[in-house]
Coordinates of C-alpha atoms in Angstrom, one line a residue:
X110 CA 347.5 77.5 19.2
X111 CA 347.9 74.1 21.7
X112 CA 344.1 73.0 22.2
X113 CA 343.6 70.9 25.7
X114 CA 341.4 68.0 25.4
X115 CA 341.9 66.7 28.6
X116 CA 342.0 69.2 31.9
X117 CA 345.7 69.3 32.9
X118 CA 347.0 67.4 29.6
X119 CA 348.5 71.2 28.6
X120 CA 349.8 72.1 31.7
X121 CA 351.0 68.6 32.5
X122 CA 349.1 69.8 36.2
X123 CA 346.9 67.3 38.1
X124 CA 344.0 69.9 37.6
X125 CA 340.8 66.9 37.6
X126 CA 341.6 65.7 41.1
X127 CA 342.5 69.6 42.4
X128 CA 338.7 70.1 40.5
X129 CA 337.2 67.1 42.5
X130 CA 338.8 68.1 45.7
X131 CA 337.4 71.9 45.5
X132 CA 333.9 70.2 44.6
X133 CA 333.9 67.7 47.3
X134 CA 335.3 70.3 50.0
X135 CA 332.2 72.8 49.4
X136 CA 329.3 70.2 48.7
X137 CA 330.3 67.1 50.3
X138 CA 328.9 67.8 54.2
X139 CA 326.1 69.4 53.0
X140 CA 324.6 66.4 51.1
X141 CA 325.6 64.7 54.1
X142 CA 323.7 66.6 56.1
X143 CA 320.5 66.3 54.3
X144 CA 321.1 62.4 54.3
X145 CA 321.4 62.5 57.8
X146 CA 318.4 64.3 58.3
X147 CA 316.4 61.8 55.2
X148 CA 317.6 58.9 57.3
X149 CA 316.4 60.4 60.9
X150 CA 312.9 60.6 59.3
X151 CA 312.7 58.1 57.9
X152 CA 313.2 56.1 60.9
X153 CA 310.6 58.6 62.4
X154 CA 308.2 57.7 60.2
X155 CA 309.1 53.7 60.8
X156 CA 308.5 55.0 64.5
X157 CA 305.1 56.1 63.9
X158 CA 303.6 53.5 61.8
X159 CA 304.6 51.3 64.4
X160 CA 303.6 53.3 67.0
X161 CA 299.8 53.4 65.4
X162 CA 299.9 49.9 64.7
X163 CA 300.2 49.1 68.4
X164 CA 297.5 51.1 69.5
X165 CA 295.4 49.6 66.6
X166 CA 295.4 46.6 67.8
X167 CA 295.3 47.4 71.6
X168 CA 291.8 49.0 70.5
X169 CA 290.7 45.6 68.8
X170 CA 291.4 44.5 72.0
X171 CA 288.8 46.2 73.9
X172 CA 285.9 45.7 71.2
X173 CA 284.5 43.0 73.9
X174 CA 285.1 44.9 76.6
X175 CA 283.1 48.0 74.8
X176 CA 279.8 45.8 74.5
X177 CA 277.8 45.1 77.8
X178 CA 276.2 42.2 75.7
X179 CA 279.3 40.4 75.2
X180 CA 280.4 41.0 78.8
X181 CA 277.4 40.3 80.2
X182 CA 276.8 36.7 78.2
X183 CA 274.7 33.6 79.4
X184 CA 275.7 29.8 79.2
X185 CA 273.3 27.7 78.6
X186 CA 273.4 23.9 79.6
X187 CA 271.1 21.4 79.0
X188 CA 270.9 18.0 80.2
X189 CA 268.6 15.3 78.5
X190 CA 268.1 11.6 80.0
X191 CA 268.0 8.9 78.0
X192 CA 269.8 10.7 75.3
X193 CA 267.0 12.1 74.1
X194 CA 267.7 16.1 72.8
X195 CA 264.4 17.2 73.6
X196 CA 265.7 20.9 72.9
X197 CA 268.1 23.2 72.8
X198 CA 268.7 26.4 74.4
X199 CA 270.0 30.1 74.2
X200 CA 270.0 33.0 76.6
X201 CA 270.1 36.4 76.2
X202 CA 272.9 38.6 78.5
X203 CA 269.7 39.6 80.6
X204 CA 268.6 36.4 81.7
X205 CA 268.1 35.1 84.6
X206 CA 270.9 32.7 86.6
X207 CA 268.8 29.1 87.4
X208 CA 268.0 25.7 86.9
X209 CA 264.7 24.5 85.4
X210 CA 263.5 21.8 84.6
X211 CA 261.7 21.2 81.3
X212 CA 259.4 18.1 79.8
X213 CA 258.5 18.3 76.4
X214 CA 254.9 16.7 76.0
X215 CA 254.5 17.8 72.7
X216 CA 255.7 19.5 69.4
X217 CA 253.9 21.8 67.6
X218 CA 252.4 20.0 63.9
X219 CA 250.6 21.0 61.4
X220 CA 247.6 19.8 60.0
X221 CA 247.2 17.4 57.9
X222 CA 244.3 16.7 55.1
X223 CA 243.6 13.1 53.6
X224 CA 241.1 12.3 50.8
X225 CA 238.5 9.6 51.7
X226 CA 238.8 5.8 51.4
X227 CA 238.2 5.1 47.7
X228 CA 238.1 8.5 46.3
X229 CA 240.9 8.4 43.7
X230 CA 241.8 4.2 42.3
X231 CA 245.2 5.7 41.0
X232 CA 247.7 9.0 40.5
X233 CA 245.7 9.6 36.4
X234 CA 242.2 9.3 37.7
X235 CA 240.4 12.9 36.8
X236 CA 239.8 15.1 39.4
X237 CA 237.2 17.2 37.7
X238 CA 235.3 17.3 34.6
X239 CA 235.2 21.2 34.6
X240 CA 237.0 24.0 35.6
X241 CA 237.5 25.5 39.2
X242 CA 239.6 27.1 42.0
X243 CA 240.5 25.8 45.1
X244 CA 241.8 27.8 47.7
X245 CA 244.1 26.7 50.8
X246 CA 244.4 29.3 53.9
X247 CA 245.7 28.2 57.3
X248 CA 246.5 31.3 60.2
X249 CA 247.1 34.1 58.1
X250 CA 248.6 32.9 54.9
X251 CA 246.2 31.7 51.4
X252 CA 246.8 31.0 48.0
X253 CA 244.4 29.7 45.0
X254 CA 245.0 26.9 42.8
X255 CA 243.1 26.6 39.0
X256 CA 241.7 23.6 38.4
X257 CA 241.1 22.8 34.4
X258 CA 239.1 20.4 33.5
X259 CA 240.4 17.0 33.3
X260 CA 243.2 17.5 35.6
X261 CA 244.4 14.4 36.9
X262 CA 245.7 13.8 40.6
X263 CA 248.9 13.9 39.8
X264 CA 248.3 17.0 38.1
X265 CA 246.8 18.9 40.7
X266 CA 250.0 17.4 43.4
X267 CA 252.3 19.2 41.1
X268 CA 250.4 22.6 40.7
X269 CA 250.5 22.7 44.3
X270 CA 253.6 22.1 45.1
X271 CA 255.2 24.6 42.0
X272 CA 252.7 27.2 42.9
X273 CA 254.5 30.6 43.8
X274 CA 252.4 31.7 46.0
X275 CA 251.9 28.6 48.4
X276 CA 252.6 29.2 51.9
X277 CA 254.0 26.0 53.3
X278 CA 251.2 23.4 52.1
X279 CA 252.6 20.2 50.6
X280 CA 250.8 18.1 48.7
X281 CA 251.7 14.2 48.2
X282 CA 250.5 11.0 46.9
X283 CA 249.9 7.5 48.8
X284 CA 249.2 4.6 46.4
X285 CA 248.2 2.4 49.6
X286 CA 248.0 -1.0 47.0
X287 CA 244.4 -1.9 49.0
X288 CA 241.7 -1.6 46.2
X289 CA 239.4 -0.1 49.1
X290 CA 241.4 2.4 50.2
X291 CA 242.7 3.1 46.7
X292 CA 245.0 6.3 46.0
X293 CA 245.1 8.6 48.9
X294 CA 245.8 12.7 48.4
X295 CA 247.7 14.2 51.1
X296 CA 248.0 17.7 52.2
X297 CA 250.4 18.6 55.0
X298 CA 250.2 22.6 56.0
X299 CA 253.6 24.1 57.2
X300 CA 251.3 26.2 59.8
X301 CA 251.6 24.8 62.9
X302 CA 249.7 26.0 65.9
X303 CA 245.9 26.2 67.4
X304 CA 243.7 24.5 65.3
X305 CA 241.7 27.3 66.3
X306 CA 243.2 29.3 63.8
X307 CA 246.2 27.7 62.2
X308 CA 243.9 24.3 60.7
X309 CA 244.3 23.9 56.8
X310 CA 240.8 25.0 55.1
X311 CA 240.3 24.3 51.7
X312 CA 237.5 25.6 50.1
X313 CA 236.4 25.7 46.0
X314 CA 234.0 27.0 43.9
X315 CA 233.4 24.0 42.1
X316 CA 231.4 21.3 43.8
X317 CA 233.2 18.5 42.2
X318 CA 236.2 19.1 43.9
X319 CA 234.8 19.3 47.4
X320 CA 236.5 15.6 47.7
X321 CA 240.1 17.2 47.6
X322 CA 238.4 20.1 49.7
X323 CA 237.6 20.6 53.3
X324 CA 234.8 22.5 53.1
X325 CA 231.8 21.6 50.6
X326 CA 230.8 23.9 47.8
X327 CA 227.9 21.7 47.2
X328 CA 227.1 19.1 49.9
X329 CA 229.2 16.1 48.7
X330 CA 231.9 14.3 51.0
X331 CA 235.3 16.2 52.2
X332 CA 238.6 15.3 52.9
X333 CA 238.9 14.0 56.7
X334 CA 241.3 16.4 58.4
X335 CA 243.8 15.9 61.1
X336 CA 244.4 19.1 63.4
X337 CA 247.6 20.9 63.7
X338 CA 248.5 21.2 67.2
X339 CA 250.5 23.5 69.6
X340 CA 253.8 22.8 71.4
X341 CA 253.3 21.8 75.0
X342 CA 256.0 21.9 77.3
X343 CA 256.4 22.1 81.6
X344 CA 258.7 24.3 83.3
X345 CA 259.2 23.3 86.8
X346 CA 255.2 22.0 86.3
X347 CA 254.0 24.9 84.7
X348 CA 252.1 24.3 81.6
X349 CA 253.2 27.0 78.5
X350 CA 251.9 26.6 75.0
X351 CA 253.4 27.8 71.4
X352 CA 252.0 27.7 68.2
X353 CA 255.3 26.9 67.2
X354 CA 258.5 24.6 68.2
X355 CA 260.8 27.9 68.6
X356 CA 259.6 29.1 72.2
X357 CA 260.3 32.5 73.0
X358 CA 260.5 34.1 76.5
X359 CA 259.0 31.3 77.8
X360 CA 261.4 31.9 80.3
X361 CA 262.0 35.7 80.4
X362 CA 265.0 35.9 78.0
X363 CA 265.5 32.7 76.8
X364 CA 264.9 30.7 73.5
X365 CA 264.0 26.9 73.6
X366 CA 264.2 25.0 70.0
X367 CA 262.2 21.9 70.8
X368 CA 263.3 19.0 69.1
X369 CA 261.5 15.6 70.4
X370 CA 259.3 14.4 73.4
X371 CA 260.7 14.1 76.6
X372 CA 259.4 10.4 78.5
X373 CA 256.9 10.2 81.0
X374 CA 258.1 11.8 84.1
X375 CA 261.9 12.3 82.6
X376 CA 262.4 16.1 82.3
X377 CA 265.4 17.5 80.8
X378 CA 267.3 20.2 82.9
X379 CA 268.3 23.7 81.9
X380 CA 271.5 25.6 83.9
X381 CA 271.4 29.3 83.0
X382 CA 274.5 30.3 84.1
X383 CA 277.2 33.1 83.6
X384 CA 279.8 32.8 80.8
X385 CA 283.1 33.7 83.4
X386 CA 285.7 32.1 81.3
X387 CA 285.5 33.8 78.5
X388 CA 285.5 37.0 80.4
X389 CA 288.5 36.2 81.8
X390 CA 290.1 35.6 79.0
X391 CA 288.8 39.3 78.0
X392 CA 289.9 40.8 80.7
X393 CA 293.8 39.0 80.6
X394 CA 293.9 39.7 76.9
X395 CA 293.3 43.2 78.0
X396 CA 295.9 43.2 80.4
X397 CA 298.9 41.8 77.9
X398 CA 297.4 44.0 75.0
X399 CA 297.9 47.3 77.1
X400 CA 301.5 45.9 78.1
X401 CA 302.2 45.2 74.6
X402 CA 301.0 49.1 73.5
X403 CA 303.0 50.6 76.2
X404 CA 305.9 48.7 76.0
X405 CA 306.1 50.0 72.1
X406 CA 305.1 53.7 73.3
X407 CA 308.3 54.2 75.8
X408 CA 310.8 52.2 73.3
X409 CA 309.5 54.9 70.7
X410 CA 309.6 57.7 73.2
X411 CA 312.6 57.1 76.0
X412 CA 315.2 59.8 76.2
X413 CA 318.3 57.6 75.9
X414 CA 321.4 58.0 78.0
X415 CA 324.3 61.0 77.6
X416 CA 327.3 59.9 76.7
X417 CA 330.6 59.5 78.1
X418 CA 331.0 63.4 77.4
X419 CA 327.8 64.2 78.8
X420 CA 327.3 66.3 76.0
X421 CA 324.8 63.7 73.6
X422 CA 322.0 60.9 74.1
X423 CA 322.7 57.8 72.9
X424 CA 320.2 54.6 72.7
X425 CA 317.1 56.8 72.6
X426 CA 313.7 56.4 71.1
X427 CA 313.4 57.5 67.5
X428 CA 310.2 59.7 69.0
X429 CA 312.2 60.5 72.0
X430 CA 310.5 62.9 74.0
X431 CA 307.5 63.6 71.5
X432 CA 304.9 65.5 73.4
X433 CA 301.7 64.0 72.1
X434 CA 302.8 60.7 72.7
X435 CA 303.8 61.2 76.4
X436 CA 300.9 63.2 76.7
X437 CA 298.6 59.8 75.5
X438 CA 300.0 57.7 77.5
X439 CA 299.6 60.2 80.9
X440 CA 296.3 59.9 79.9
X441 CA 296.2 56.1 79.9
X442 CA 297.4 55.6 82.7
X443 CA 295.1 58.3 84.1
X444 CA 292.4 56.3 82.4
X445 CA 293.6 53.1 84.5
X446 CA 294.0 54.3 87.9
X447 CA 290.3 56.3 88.1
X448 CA 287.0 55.5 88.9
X449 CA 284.7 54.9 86.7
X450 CA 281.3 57.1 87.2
X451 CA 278.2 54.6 87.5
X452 CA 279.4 51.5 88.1
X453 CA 279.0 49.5 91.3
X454 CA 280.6 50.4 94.4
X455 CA 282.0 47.0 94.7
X456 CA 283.5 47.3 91.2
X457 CA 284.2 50.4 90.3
X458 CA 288.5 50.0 89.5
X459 CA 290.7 48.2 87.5
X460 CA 292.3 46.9 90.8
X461 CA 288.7 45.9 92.4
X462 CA 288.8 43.5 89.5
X463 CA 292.1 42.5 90.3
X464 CA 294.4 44.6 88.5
X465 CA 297.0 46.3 89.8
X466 CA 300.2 48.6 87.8
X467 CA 303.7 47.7 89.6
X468 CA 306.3 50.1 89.5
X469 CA 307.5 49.9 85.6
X470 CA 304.1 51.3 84.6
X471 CA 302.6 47.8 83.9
X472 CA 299.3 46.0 84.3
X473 CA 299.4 42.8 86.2
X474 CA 297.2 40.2 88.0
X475 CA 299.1 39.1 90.5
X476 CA 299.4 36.0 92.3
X477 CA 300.2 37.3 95.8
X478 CA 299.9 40.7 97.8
X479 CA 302.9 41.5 99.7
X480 CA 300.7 43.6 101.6
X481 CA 298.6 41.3 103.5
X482 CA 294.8 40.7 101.8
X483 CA 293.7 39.6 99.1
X484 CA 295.8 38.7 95.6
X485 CA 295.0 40.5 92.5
X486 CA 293.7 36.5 91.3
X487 CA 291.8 36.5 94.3
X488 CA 289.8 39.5 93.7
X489 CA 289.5 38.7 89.9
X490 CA 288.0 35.4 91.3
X491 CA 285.5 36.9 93.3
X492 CA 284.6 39.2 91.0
X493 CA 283.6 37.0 88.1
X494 CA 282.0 35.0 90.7
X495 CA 280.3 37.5 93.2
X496 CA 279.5 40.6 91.2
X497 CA 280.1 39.3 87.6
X498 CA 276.8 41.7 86.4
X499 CA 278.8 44.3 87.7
X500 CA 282.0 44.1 85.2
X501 CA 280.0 45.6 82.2
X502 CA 279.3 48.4 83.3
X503 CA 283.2 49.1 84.5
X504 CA 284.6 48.7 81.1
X505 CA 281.3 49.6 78.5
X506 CA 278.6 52.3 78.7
X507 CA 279.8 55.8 78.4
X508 CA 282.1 56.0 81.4
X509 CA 283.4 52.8 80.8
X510 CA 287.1 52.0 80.9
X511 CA 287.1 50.5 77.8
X512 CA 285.1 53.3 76.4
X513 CA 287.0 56.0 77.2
X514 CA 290.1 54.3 75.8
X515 CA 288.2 53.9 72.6
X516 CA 287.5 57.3 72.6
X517 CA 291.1 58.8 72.9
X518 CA 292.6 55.9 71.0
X519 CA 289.9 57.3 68.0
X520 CA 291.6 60.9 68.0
X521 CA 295.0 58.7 67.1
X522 CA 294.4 56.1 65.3
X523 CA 291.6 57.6 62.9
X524 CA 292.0 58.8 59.2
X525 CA 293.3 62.4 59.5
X526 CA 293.8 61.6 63.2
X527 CA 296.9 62.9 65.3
X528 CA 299.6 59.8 64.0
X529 CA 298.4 60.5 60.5
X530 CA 299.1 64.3 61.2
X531 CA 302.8 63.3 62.7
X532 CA 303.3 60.9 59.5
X533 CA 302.3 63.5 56.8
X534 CA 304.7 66.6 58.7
X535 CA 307.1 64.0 58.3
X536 CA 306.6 63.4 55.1
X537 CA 306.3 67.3 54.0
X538 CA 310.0 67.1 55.8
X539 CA 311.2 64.5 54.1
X540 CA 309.7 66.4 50.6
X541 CA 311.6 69.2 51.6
X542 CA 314.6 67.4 52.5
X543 CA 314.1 66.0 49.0
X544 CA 313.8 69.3 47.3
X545 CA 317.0 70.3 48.9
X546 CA 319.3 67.6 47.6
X547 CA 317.8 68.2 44.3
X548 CA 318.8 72.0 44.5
X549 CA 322.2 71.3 45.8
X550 CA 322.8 68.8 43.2
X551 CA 321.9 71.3 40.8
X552 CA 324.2 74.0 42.3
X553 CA 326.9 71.4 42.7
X554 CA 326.7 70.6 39.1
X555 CA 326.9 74.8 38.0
X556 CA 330.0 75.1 40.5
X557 CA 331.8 71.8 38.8
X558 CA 331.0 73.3 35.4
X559 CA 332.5 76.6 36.7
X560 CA 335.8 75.1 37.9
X561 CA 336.2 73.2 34.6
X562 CA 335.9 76.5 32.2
X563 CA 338.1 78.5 34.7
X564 CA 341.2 75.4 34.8
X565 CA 340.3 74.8 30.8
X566 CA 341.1 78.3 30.3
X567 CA 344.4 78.2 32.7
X568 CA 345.2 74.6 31.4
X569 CA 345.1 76.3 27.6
X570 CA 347.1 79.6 28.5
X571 CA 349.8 77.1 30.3
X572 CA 350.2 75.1 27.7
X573 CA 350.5 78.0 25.4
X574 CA 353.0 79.5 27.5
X575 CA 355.1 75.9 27.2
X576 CA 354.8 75.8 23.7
X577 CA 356.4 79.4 23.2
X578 CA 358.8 78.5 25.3
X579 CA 359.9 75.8 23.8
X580 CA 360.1 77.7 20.7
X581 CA 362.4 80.1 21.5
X582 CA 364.8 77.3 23.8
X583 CA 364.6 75.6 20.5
X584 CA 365.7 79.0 18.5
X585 CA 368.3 80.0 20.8
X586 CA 370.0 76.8 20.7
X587 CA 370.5 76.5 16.8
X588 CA 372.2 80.1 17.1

């Protein structure tokens, strides 16, 4: 019996390309198909993520716009003679336009505590023969210091200094080189203010150290004590006092940080004034941001042409004619074109401020107004200039423009929002899609197999048939 080894070696048929042909005629457009369909998707879900990535950053856009701080922002200039920076300034958004002007007659100190004239000949004279405390307050603030017996000056400066608990009192030593005068002990508070209540006290419990003290445990001299003092400044020639050199509300909403002394009769002058330029550029970022989001929104979305039959669109949007998306961007142009609930009368649109949307759905400024009036610059102009107080509230607060963009860019944009919903439908497609090919490979596989056996079998029965018949040929002819 003939055995075939090769599919149409026994039959001397081309069986393997009649096998591949059968298999390619049944399977072939199907896979097709599904790669069609894989590929369309795919460039669906290219769509999208592009399409989410464009409103992302259109919402950074408006994160300025969203806070009535930032829109509502104060410049502050000062102006020193004799370039002296007597202080410097910030203002809060709710502070007051003006110009002020501002001497500096004093800065607020601390006070200061000095040991007398011949109390200590160097840094290793003794302090005290026996033990004590001393303890330093000033305002609120107080701390103790042990004094052991036989502590030196130098000593007691450095457990001071490296005590945890000291509040700002820094102590320091003066070898003055005058045999009079010898060593002086210094002690500078941190606590500035009314020496009222801010002055350094230090008091002991031993009466040997009432010389490094400023109160007497026991009647003997004290250290002579310099007061701490308040800052003194005029505004306009009115007097105003602070226990400290960082003056706040001084003028309602503003924060002086006073540096040095102004000279006699040579105030320094402080504009309070509106921050319009970087507004603008808010509000023109704004402008190219939403161009930029909608421009990406109808490329994604536009219906294409019909072609020459009439019977398909060509050159359209891989999200052409998506429902969500044209419903978003109705709404954002809605958003654009209304009124915003609260804000001033005199700015209450987008095109009060100067914006206008031309007839390809655009935002623009523009230069001129075919129309007779004012130019979209023009009005943008006034705006920052006449009623710039007013532009918060038209694009924060919770009917503002920039607000309610937020808000219905948040149901997109969001984890789990509506693009992430779109992506991960697309994706269960695309898994499907998947599972598909995998099936039809497998039944494409079974069918090939099924083909073989059946044109094995034919292939062996043909060559059989060849074989016998060459026997009896052969037979008959050696009659």
């Amino acid at each position: 019996m003939s055995t075939v080894t090769s599919l149409g070696v026994g039959s001397g048929l081309d069986l393997e390309s009649l096998v591949t042909q059968l298999v390619s005629a049944s399977y072939d457009s199907k896979f097709q198909t599904i790669s069609d369909k894989q590929d369309a998707i795919t460039v669906q879900l290219s769509a999208v993520s592009q399409v989410k990535s464009a409103l992302e950053t259109f919402q950074d856009s408006l994160a300025k716009l969203k806070s009535a701080d930032s829109l509502s922002e104060r410049q502050t200039t000062v102006t020193n003679p004799d370039d002296i920076e007597a202080f410097t300034a910030e203002a809060t958004s709710s502070a007051s336009v003006g110009n002020y002007k501002i001497e500096v007659l004093g800065l607020a100190k601390g006070s200061v505590a000095t040991t007398q004239d011949g109390t200590f000949s160097s840094s290793s004279d003794v302090v005290s023969t026996t033990d004590g405390v001393m303890t330093f307050s000033a305002g609120d603030e107080t701390f103790d210091v042990n004094v052991t017996a036989g502590m030196t000056v130098s000593q007691l400066r450095d457990a001071i200094n490296k005590s945890a608990s000291n509040f700002g009192v820094n102590a320091n030593i003066i070898n003055t080189g005058d045999s009079t005068v010898g060593t002086k002990l210094v002690f500078t508070s941190s606590v500035t203010g009314d020496p009222l209540t801010n002055n350094l006290t230090i008091t002991n419990n031993n009466s040997e150290l009432d010389k490094v003290s400023t109160v007497a445990s026991g009647g003997g001299s004290t250290m002579s004590l310099k007061d701490s003092q308040q800052a003194h400044i005029t505004i306009d020639g009115v007097d105003a006092y602070s226990d400290s050199n960082t003056m706040e509300n001084v003028i309602a909403n503003v924060t002086l940080e006073l540096n040095d002394v102004t000279d006699t009769d040579s105030p320094s002058t402080l504009k309070v004034g509106t921050d319009s330029d970087d507004i603008e550029q808010y509000i023109r970022d704004f402008v190219d941001s939403y161009n930029s989001m909608m421009s990406t929104l109808k490329d994604q979305t536009s219906s294409g042409t019909f072609s020459s039959s009439g019977t398909a669109l060509t050159d359209g949007g891989a999200l052409q004619g998506d429902a969500t998306l044209r419903g978003f961007m109705n709404q954002m142009a809605s958003l654009v074109s209304n009124v915003v609930q609260g804000a001033s009368p005199q700015l209450n649109t987008l095109y009060a401020l100067g914006i206008s949307m031309n007839s390809d759905g655009e935002l623009e400024i523009e230069t001129s107004n075919s129309y007779g009036g004012e130019s979209g610059e023009d009005r943008l102009s006034s705006a920052l200039e006449d009623n710039f107080d007013d532009i918060a509230a038209l694009f924060s607060g919770d009917n503002g423009i920039a607000t309610q963009m937020d808000s219905l860019l948040e149901q997109y944009t969001q984890r789990g929002g509506l693009l992430d919903q779109k992506t991960d439908t697309y994706n269960d497609q695309l898994d499907d899609l998947n599972k598909q090919e995998t099936d039809l490979s497998d039944r494409q596989t079974s069918y090939e197999s099924t083909l073989r056996s059946r044109y094995t079998a034919l292939d062996t029965a043909l060559a059989e048939m060849n074989s016998s018949s060459s026997y009896v040929l052969n037979l008959l002819a050696s009659l």
